[in-house]
Amino acid sequence: MKEVSIIIVSLLILLFAGYYFFQSSDFENIEQKLTESDLKLSDNFKIVNANDEQTLVDYYTDYEILISEKDKFRLINDIKNSRKFKTVKSEEFDSYWNNEYEKELVNNQTIRNFKINQTYVRTITFPNSSRKLETEIDTINNVLRITDSAD
């Protein structure tokens, strides 16, 4: 019985150690999420804040990064030049979000590109899933926020 306990504890330690050592770095995660959003950074960036919470049924990942002025303007232009881009007033947001004609379907994903207040946003929702990937660019500060969540 003692040997079985030692084996089980050893396996659990190896499992957690493997997860810790082989998980992707924040930089790799950011690049992957930007690629999914069809956005790209060409200059270096600095991670200001990283938050990652996971349970058995849901997860929440949030990154705030400082980007160059050049990257900020290119990302804003990518969002502004999207097919169904719209500037939305705060009081009109619920109406905008619920309007089926405002969203764009690409590869079976629902994409919304909009500006609200001083922020440009690209939101992607995935079919048959509660997953939502959101990229926000602050026009005043050079802050890019990437939030990936599912519940």
JSON list of C-alpha atoms in Angstrom, two decimals:
[
{"chain": "A", "resi": 1, "resn": "MET", "atom": "CA", "xyz": [0.00, 0.00, 0.00]},
{"chain": "A", "resi": 2, "resn": "LYS", "atom": "CA", "xyz": [2.84, 2.36, 0.84]},
{"chain": "A", "resi": 3, "resn": "GLU", "atom": "CA", "xyz": [4.49, 1.72, -2.55]},
{"chain": "A", "resi": 4, "resn": "VAL", "atom": "CA", "xyz": [1.25, 2.50, -4.40]},
{"chain": "A", "resi": 5, "resn": "SER", "atom": "CA", "xyz": [0.94, 5.82, -2.53]},
{"chain": "A", "resi": 6, "resn": "ILE", "atom": "CA", "xyz": [4.53, 6.73, -3.38]},
{"chain": "A", "resi": 7, "resn": "ILE", "atom": "CA", "xyz": [3.93, 5.90, -7.06]},
{"chain": "A", "resi": 8, "resn": "ILE", "atom": "CA", "xyz": [0.72, 7.96, -7.18]},
{"chain": "A", "resi": 9, "resn": "VAL", "atom": "CA", "xyz": [2.34, 10.96, -5.49]},
{"chain": "A", "resi": 10, "resn": "SER", "atom": "CA", "xyz": [5.37, 10.69, -7.80]},
{"chain": "A", "resi": 11, "resn": "LEU", "atom": "CA", "xyz": [3.12, 10.60, -10.88]},
{"chain": "A", "resi": 12, "resn": "LEU", "atom": "CA", "xyz": [1.20, 13.66, -9.69]},
{"chain": "A", "resi": 13, "resn": "ILE", "atom": "CA", "xyz": [4.44, 15.56, -9.09]},
{"chain": "A", "resi": 14, "resn": "LEU", "atom": "CA", "xyz": [5.70, 14.60, -12.56]},
{"chain": "A", "resi": 15, "resn": "LEU", "atom": "CA", "xyz": [2.39, 15.62, -14.11]},
{"chain": "A", "resi": 16, "resn": "PHE", "atom": "CA", "xyz": [2.45, 19.08, -12.53]},
{"chain": "A", "resi": 17, "resn": "ALA", "atom": "CA", "xyz": [6.16, 19.55, -13.27]},
{"chain": "A", "resi": 18, "resn": "GLY", "atom": "CA", "xyz": [5.60, 18.56, -16.90]},
{"chain": "A", "resi": 19, "resn": "TYR", "atom": "CA", "xyz": [2.73, 21.01, -17.21]},
{"chain": "A", "resi": 20, "resn": "TYR", "atom": "CA", "xyz": [4.83, 23.79, -15.69]},
{"chain": "A", "resi": 21, "resn": "PHE", "atom": "CA", "xyz": [7.90, 23.20, -17.87]},
{"chain": "A", "resi": 22, "resn": "PHE", "atom": "CA", "xyz": [6.12, 22.48, -21.14]},
{"chain": "A", "resi": 23, "resn": "GLN", "atom": "CA", "xyz": [3.42, 25.12, -21.13]},
{"chain": "A", "resi": 24, "resn": "SER", "atom": "CA", "xyz": [3.74, 27.88, -23.71]},
{"chain": "A", "resi": 25, "resn": "SER", "atom": "CA", "xyz": [5.34, 31.14, -22.70]},
{"chain": "A", "resi": 26, "resn": "ASP", "atom": "CA", "xyz": [3.27, 34.31, -22.50]},
{"chain": "A", "resi": 27, "resn": "PHE", "atom": "CA", "xyz": [5.01, 35.60, -25.63]},
{"chain": "A", "resi": 28, "resn": "GLU", "atom": "CA", "xyz": [4.06, 32.47, -27.57]},
{"chain": "A", "resi": 29, "resn": "ASN", "atom": "CA", "xyz": [0.46, 32.69, -26.30]},
{"chain": "A", "resi": 30, "resn": "ILE", "atom": "CA", "xyz": [0.20, 36.33, -27.35]},
{"chain": "A", "resi": 31, "resn": "GLU", "atom": "CA", "xyz": [1.54, 35.59, -30.83]},
{"chain": "A", "resi": 32, "resn": "GLN", "atom": "CA", "xyz": [-0.87, 32.65, -31.20]},
{"chain": "A", "resi": 33, "resn": "LYS", "atom": "CA", "xyz": [-3.90, 34.72, -30.13]},
{"chain": "A", "resi": 34, "resn": "LEU", "atom": "CA", "xyz": [-2.94, 37.57, -32.46]},
{"chain": "A", "resi": 35, "resn": "THR", "atom": "CA", "xyz": [-2.57, 35.09, -35.32]},
{"chain": "A", "resi": 36, "resn": "GLU", "atom": "CA", "xyz": [-6.05, 33.74, -34.54]},
{"chain": "A", "resi": 37, "resn": "SER", "atom": "CA", "xyz": [-7.33, 37.34, -34.64]},
{"chain": "A", "resi": 38, "resn": "ASP", "atom": "CA", "xyz": [-5.61, 37.88, -38.00]},
{"chain": "A", "resi": 39, "resn": "LEU", "atom": "CA", "xyz": [-3.48, 40.63, -36.44]},
{"chain": "A", "resi": 40, "resn": "LYS", "atom": "CA", "xyz": [0.29, 40.87, -36.26]},
{"chain": "A", "resi": 41, "resn": "LEU", "atom": "CA", "xyz": [2.91, 42.84, -34.35]},
{"chain": "A", "resi": 42, "resn": "SER", "atom": "CA", "xyz": [6.16, 43.64, -36.14]},
{"chain": "A", "resi": 43, "resn": "ASP", "atom": "CA", "xyz": [7.97, 45.46, -33.32]},
{"chain": "A", "resi": 44, "resn": "ASN", "atom": "CA", "xyz": [8.96, 44.32, -29.85]},
{"chain": "A", "resi": 45, "resn": "PHE", "atom": "CA", "xyz": [6.38, 44.58, -27.09]},
{"chain": "A", "resi": 46, "resn": "LYS", "atom": "CA", "xyz": [6.40, 44.54, -23.31]},
{"chain": "A", "resi": 47, "resn": "ILE", "atom": "CA", "xyz": [3.94, 42.53, -21.22]},
{"chain": "A", "resi": 48, "resn": "VAL", "atom": "CA", "xyz": [2.52, 44.86, -18.58]},
{"chain": "A", "resi": 49, "resn": "ASN", "atom": "CA", "xyz": [-0.01, 42.47, -17.07]},
{"chain": "A", "resi": 50, "resn": "ALA", "atom": "CA", "xyz": [-0.77, 38.77, -17.54]},
{"chain": "A", "resi": 51, "resn": "ASN", "atom": "CA", "xyz": [-3.66, 36.96, -15.91]},
{"chain": "A", "resi": 52, "resn": "ASP", "atom": "CA", "xyz": [-4.46, 33.30, -16.50]},
{"chain": "A", "resi": 53, "resn": "GLU", "atom": "CA", "xyz": [-7.19, 31.44, -14.62]},
{"chain": "A", "resi": 54, "resn": "GLN", "atom": "CA", "xyz": [-8.40, 27.95, -15.45]},
{"chain": "A", "resi": 55, "resn": "THR", "atom": "CA", "xyz": [-10.85, 25.49, -13.99]},
{"chain": "A", "resi": 56, "resn": "LEU", "atom": "CA", "xyz": [-12.05, 22.17, -15.30]},
{"chain": "A", "resi": 57, "resn": "VAL", "atom": "CA", "xyz": [-14.85, 23.76, -17.36]},
{"chain": "A", "resi": 58, "resn": "ASP", "atom": "CA", "xyz": [-13.76, 27.31, -18.18]},
{"chain": "A", "resi": 59, "resn": "TYR", "atom": "CA", "xyz": [-10.76, 29.60, -18.54]},
{"chain": "A", "resi": 60, "resn": "TYR", "atom": "CA", "xyz": [-9.87, 33.27, -18.68]},
{"chain": "A", "resi": 61, "resn": "THR", "atom": "CA", "xyz": [-6.62, 34.63, -20.11]},
{"chain": "A", "resi": 62, "resn": "ASP", "atom": "CA", "xyz": [-5.92, 38.34, -20.22]},
{"chain": "A", "resi": 63, "resn": "TYR", "atom": "CA", "xyz": [-2.80, 40.15, -21.43]},
{"chain": "A", "resi": 64, "resn": "GLU", "atom": "CA", "xyz": [-2.02, 43.85, -21.44]},
{"chain": "A", "resi": 65, "resn": "ILE", "atom": "CA", "xyz": [0.99, 44.74, -23.52]},
{"chain": "A", "resi": 66, "resn": "LEU", "atom": "CA", "xyz": [2.73, 47.95, -24.50]},
{"chain": "A", "resi": 67, "resn": "ILE", "atom": "CA", "xyz": [3.23, 48.17, -28.25]},
{"chain": "A", "resi": 68, "resn": "SER", "atom": "CA", "xyz": [5.00, 50.59, -30.57]},
{"chain": "A", "resi": 69, "resn": "GLU", "atom": "CA", "xyz": [3.24, 53.53, -32.15]},
{"chain": "A", "resi": 70, "resn": "LYS", "atom": "CA", "xyz": [3.75, 51.92, -35.58]},
{"chain": "A", "resi": 71, "resn": "ASP", "atom": "CA", "xyz": [2.10, 48.65, -34.48]},
{"chain": "A", "resi": 72, "resn": "LYS", "atom": "CA", "xyz": [-0.74, 50.56, -32.83]},
{"chain": "A", "resi": 73, "resn": "PHE", "atom": "CA", "xyz": [-1.59, 52.43, -36.04]},
{"chain": "A", "resi": 74, "resn": "ARG", "atom": "CA", "xyz": [-1.31, 49.29, -38.17]},
{"chain": "A", "resi": 75, "resn": "LEU", "atom": "CA", "xyz": [-3.64, 47.32, -35.86]},
{"chain": "A", "resi": 76, "resn": "ILE", "atom": "CA", "xyz": [-6.13, 50.18, -35.81]},
{"chain": "A", "resi": 77, "resn": "ASN", "atom": "CA", "xyz": [-6.05, 50.33, -39.61]},
{"chain": "A", "resi": 78, "resn": "ASP", "atom": "CA", "xyz": [-6.55, 46.56, -39.85]},
{"chain": "A", "resi": 79, "resn": "ILE", "atom": "CA", "xyz": [-9.67, 46.87, -37.71]},
{"chain": "A", "resi": 80, "resn": "LYS", "atom": "CA", "xyz": [-10.94, 50.05, -39.41]},
{"chain": "A", "resi": 81, "resn": "ASN", "atom": "CA", "xyz": [-10.51, 48.54, -42.87]},
{"chain": "A", "resi": 82, "resn": "SER", "atom": "CA", "xyz": [-12.42, 45.38, -42.05]},
{"chain": "A", "resi": 83, "resn": "ARG", "atom": "CA", "xyz": [-15.60, 44.78, -44.01]},
{"chain": "A", "resi": 84, "resn": "LYS", "atom": "CA", "xyz": [-18.16, 45.54, -41.31]},
{"chain": "A", "resi": 85, "resn": "PHE", "atom": "CA", "xyz": [-16.29, 48.02, -39.12]},
{"chain": "A", "resi": 86, "resn": "LYS", "atom": "CA", "xyz": [-18.49, 50.44, -37.20]},
{"chain": "A", "resi": 87, "resn": "THR", "atom": "CA", "xyz": [-18.04, 53.27, -34.70]},
{"chain": "A", "resi": 88, "resn": "VAL", "atom": "CA", "xyz": [-20.43, 52.60, -31.83]},
{"chain": "A", "resi": 89, "resn": "LYS", "atom": "CA", "xyz": [-21.61, 54.98, -29.12]},
{"chain": "A", "resi": 90, "resn": "SER", "atom": "CA", "xyz": [-21.69, 53.54, -25.60]},
{"chain": "A", "resi": 91, "resn": "GLU", "atom": "CA", "xyz": [-25.45, 53.88, -25.34]},
{"chain": "A", "resi": 92, "resn": "GLU", "atom": "CA", "xyz": [-25.89, 52.00, -28.66]},
{"chain": "A", "resi": 93, "resn": "PHE", "atom": "CA", "xyz": [-23.61, 49.08, -27.84]},
{"chain": "A", "resi": 94, "resn": "ASP", "atom": "CA", "xyz": [-26.32, 46.57, -26.84]},
{"chain": "A", "resi": 95, "resn": "SER", "atom": "CA", "xyz": [-28.26, 47.29, -30.01]},
{"chain": "A", "resi": 96, "resn": "TYR", "atom": "CA", "xyz": [-25.09, 46.94, -32.09]},
{"chain": "A", "resi": 97, "resn": "TRP", "atom": "CA", "xyz": [-24.10, 43.65, -30.41]},
{"chain": "A", "resi": 98, "resn": "ASN", "atom": "CA", "xyz": [-27.54, 42.10, -30.93]},
{"chain": "A", "resi": 99, "resn": "ASN", "atom": "CA", "xyz": [-27.81, 43.17, -34.58]},
{"chain": "A", "resi": 100, "resn": "GLU", "atom": "CA", "xyz": [-27.13, 40.10, -36.75]},
{"chain": "A", "resi": 101, "resn": "TYR", "atom": "CA", "xyz": [-26.26, 42.25, -39.78]},
{"chain": "A", "resi": 102, "resn": "GLU", "atom": "CA", "xyz": [-23.32, 43.88, -37.98]},
{"chain": "A", "resi": 103, "resn": "LYS", "atom": "CA", "xyz": [-21.32, 40.70, -37.64]},
{"chain": "A", "resi": 104, "resn": "GLU", "atom": "CA", "xyz": [-19.08, 39.08, -40.20]},
{"chain": "A", "resi": 105, "resn": "LEU", "atom": "CA", "xyz": [-18.76, 35.32, -40.66]},
{"chain": "A", "resi": 106, "resn": "VAL", "atom": "CA", "xyz": [-15.28, 34.09, -41.57]},
{"chain": "A", "resi": 107, "resn": "ASN", "atom": "CA", "xyz": [-14.35, 30.40, -41.45]},
{"chain": "A", "resi": 108, "resn": "ASN", "atom": "CA", "xyz": [-17.45, 29.71, -39.37]},
{"chain": "A", "resi": 109, "resn": "GLN", "atom": "CA", "xyz": [-16.37, 32.30, -36.77]},
{"chain": "A", "resi": 110, "resn": "THR", "atom": "CA", "xyz": [-18.33, 35.42, -35.90]},
{"chain": "A", "resi": 111, "resn": "ILE", "atom": "CA", "xyz": [-16.19, 38.55, -36.07]},
{"chain": "A", "resi": 112, "resn": "ARG", "atom": "CA", "xyz": [-17.06, 42.07, -34.99]},
{"chain": "A", "resi": 113, "resn": "ASN", "atom": "CA", "xyz": [-14.82, 45.07, -35.57]},
{"chain": "A", "resi": 114, "resn": "PHE", "atom": "CA", "xyz": [-15.77, 48.32, -33.93]},
{"chain": "A", "resi": 115, "resn": "LYS", "atom": "CA", "xyz": [-14.63, 51.46, -32.17]},
{"chain": "A", "resi": 116, "resn": "ILE", "atom": "CA", "xyz": [-16.16, 52.45, -28.85]},
{"chain": "A", "resi": 117, "resn": "ASN", "atom": "CA", "xyz": [-14.93, 55.55, -27.02]},
{"chain": "A", "resi": 118, "resn": "GLN", "atom": "CA", "xyz": [-11.12, 55.57, -27.47]},
{"chain": "A", "resi": 119, "resn": "THR", "atom": "CA", "xyz": [-10.79, 51.84, -28.12]},
{"chain": "A", "resi": 120, "resn": "TYR", "atom": "CA", "xyz": [-10.72, 49.78, -31.31]},
{"chain": "A", "resi": 121, "resn": "VAL", "atom": "CA", "xyz": [-11.96, 46.24, -30.79]},
{"chain": "A", "resi": 122, "resn": "ARG", "atom": "CA", "xyz": [-11.95, 42.96, -32.70]},
{"chain": "A", "resi": 123, "resn": "THR", "atom": "CA", "xyz": [-14.10, 40.25, -31.12]},
{"chain": "A", "resi": 124, "resn": "ILE", "atom": "CA", "xyz": [-14.24, 36.67, -32.36]},
{"chain": "A", "resi": 125, "resn": "THR", "atom": "CA", "xyz": [-16.73, 34.10, -31.15]},
{"chain": "A", "resi": 126, "resn": "PHE", "atom": "CA", "xyz": [-16.41, 30.47, -32.10]},
{"chain": "A", "resi": 127, "resn": "PRO", "atom": "CA", "xyz": [-19.15, 28.08, -33.25]},
{"chain": "A", "resi": 128, "resn": "ASN", "atom": "CA", "xyz": [-20.53, 25.50, -30.83]},
{"chain": "A", "resi": 129, "resn": "SER", "atom": "CA", "xyz": [-18.47, 27.04, -28.07]},
{"chain": "A", "resi": 130, "resn": "SER", "atom": "CA", "xyz": [-18.67, 29.70, -25.39]},
{"chain": "A", "resi": 131, "resn": "ARG", "atom": "CA", "xyz": [-15.18, 30.89, -26.36]},
{"chain": "A", "resi": 132, "resn": "LYS", "atom": "CA", "xyz": [-14.64, 34.58, -27.03]},
{"chain": "A", "resi": 133, "resn": "LEU", "atom": "CA", "xyz": [-11.35, 36.14, -28.16]},
{"chain": "A", "resi": 134, "resn": "GLU", "atom": "CA", "xyz": [-11.20, 39.91, -27.89]},
{"chain": "A", "resi": 135, "resn": "THR", "atom": "CA", "xyz": [-8.43, 42.30, -28.93]},
{"chain": "A", "resi": 136, "resn": "GLU", "atom": "CA", "xyz": [-8.61, 45.94, -27.83]},
{"chain": "A", "resi": 137, "resn": "ILE", "atom": "CA", "xyz": [-6.30, 48.78, -28.86]},
{"chain": "A", "resi": 138, "resn": "ASP", "atom": "CA", "xyz": [-6.31, 51.94, -26.77]},
{"chain": "A", "resi": 139, "resn": "THR", "atom": "CA", "xyz": [-5.83, 54.98, -29.05]},
{"chain": "A", "resi": 140, "resn": "ILE", "atom": "CA", "xyz": [-4.39, 57.24, -26.33]},
{"chain": "A", "resi": 141, "resn": "ASN", "atom": "CA", "xyz": [-1.93, 54.83, -24.73]},
{"chain": "A", "resi": 142, "resn": "ASN", "atom": "CA", "xyz": [-0.07, 52.26, -26.75]},
{"chain": "A", "resi": 143, "resn": "VAL", "atom": "CA", "xyz": [-1.78, 49.45, -24.87]},
{"chain": "A", "resi": 144, "resn": "LEU", "atom": "CA", "xyz": [-3.04, 46.30, -26.54]},
{"chain": "A", "resi": 145, "resn": "ARG", "atom": "CA", "xyz": [-5.30, 44.07, -24.48]},
{"chain": "A", "resi": 146, "resn": "ILE", "atom": "CA", "xyz": [-6.00, 40.45, -25.47]},
{"chain": "A", "resi": 147, "resn": "THR", "atom": "CA", "xyz": [-8.69, 38.54, -23.63]},
{"chain": "A", "resi": 148, "resn": "ASP", "atom": "CA", "xyz": [-9.51, 34.91, -24.34]},
{"chain": "A", "resi": 149, "resn": "SER", "atom": "CA", "xyz": [-12.28, 33.31, -22.31]},
{"chain": "A", "resi": 150, "resn": "ALA", "atom": "CA", "xyz": [-14.77, 30.48, -22.23]},
{"chain": "A", "resi": 151, "resn": "ASP", "atom": "CA", "xyz": [-17.38, 29.61, -19.66]}
]
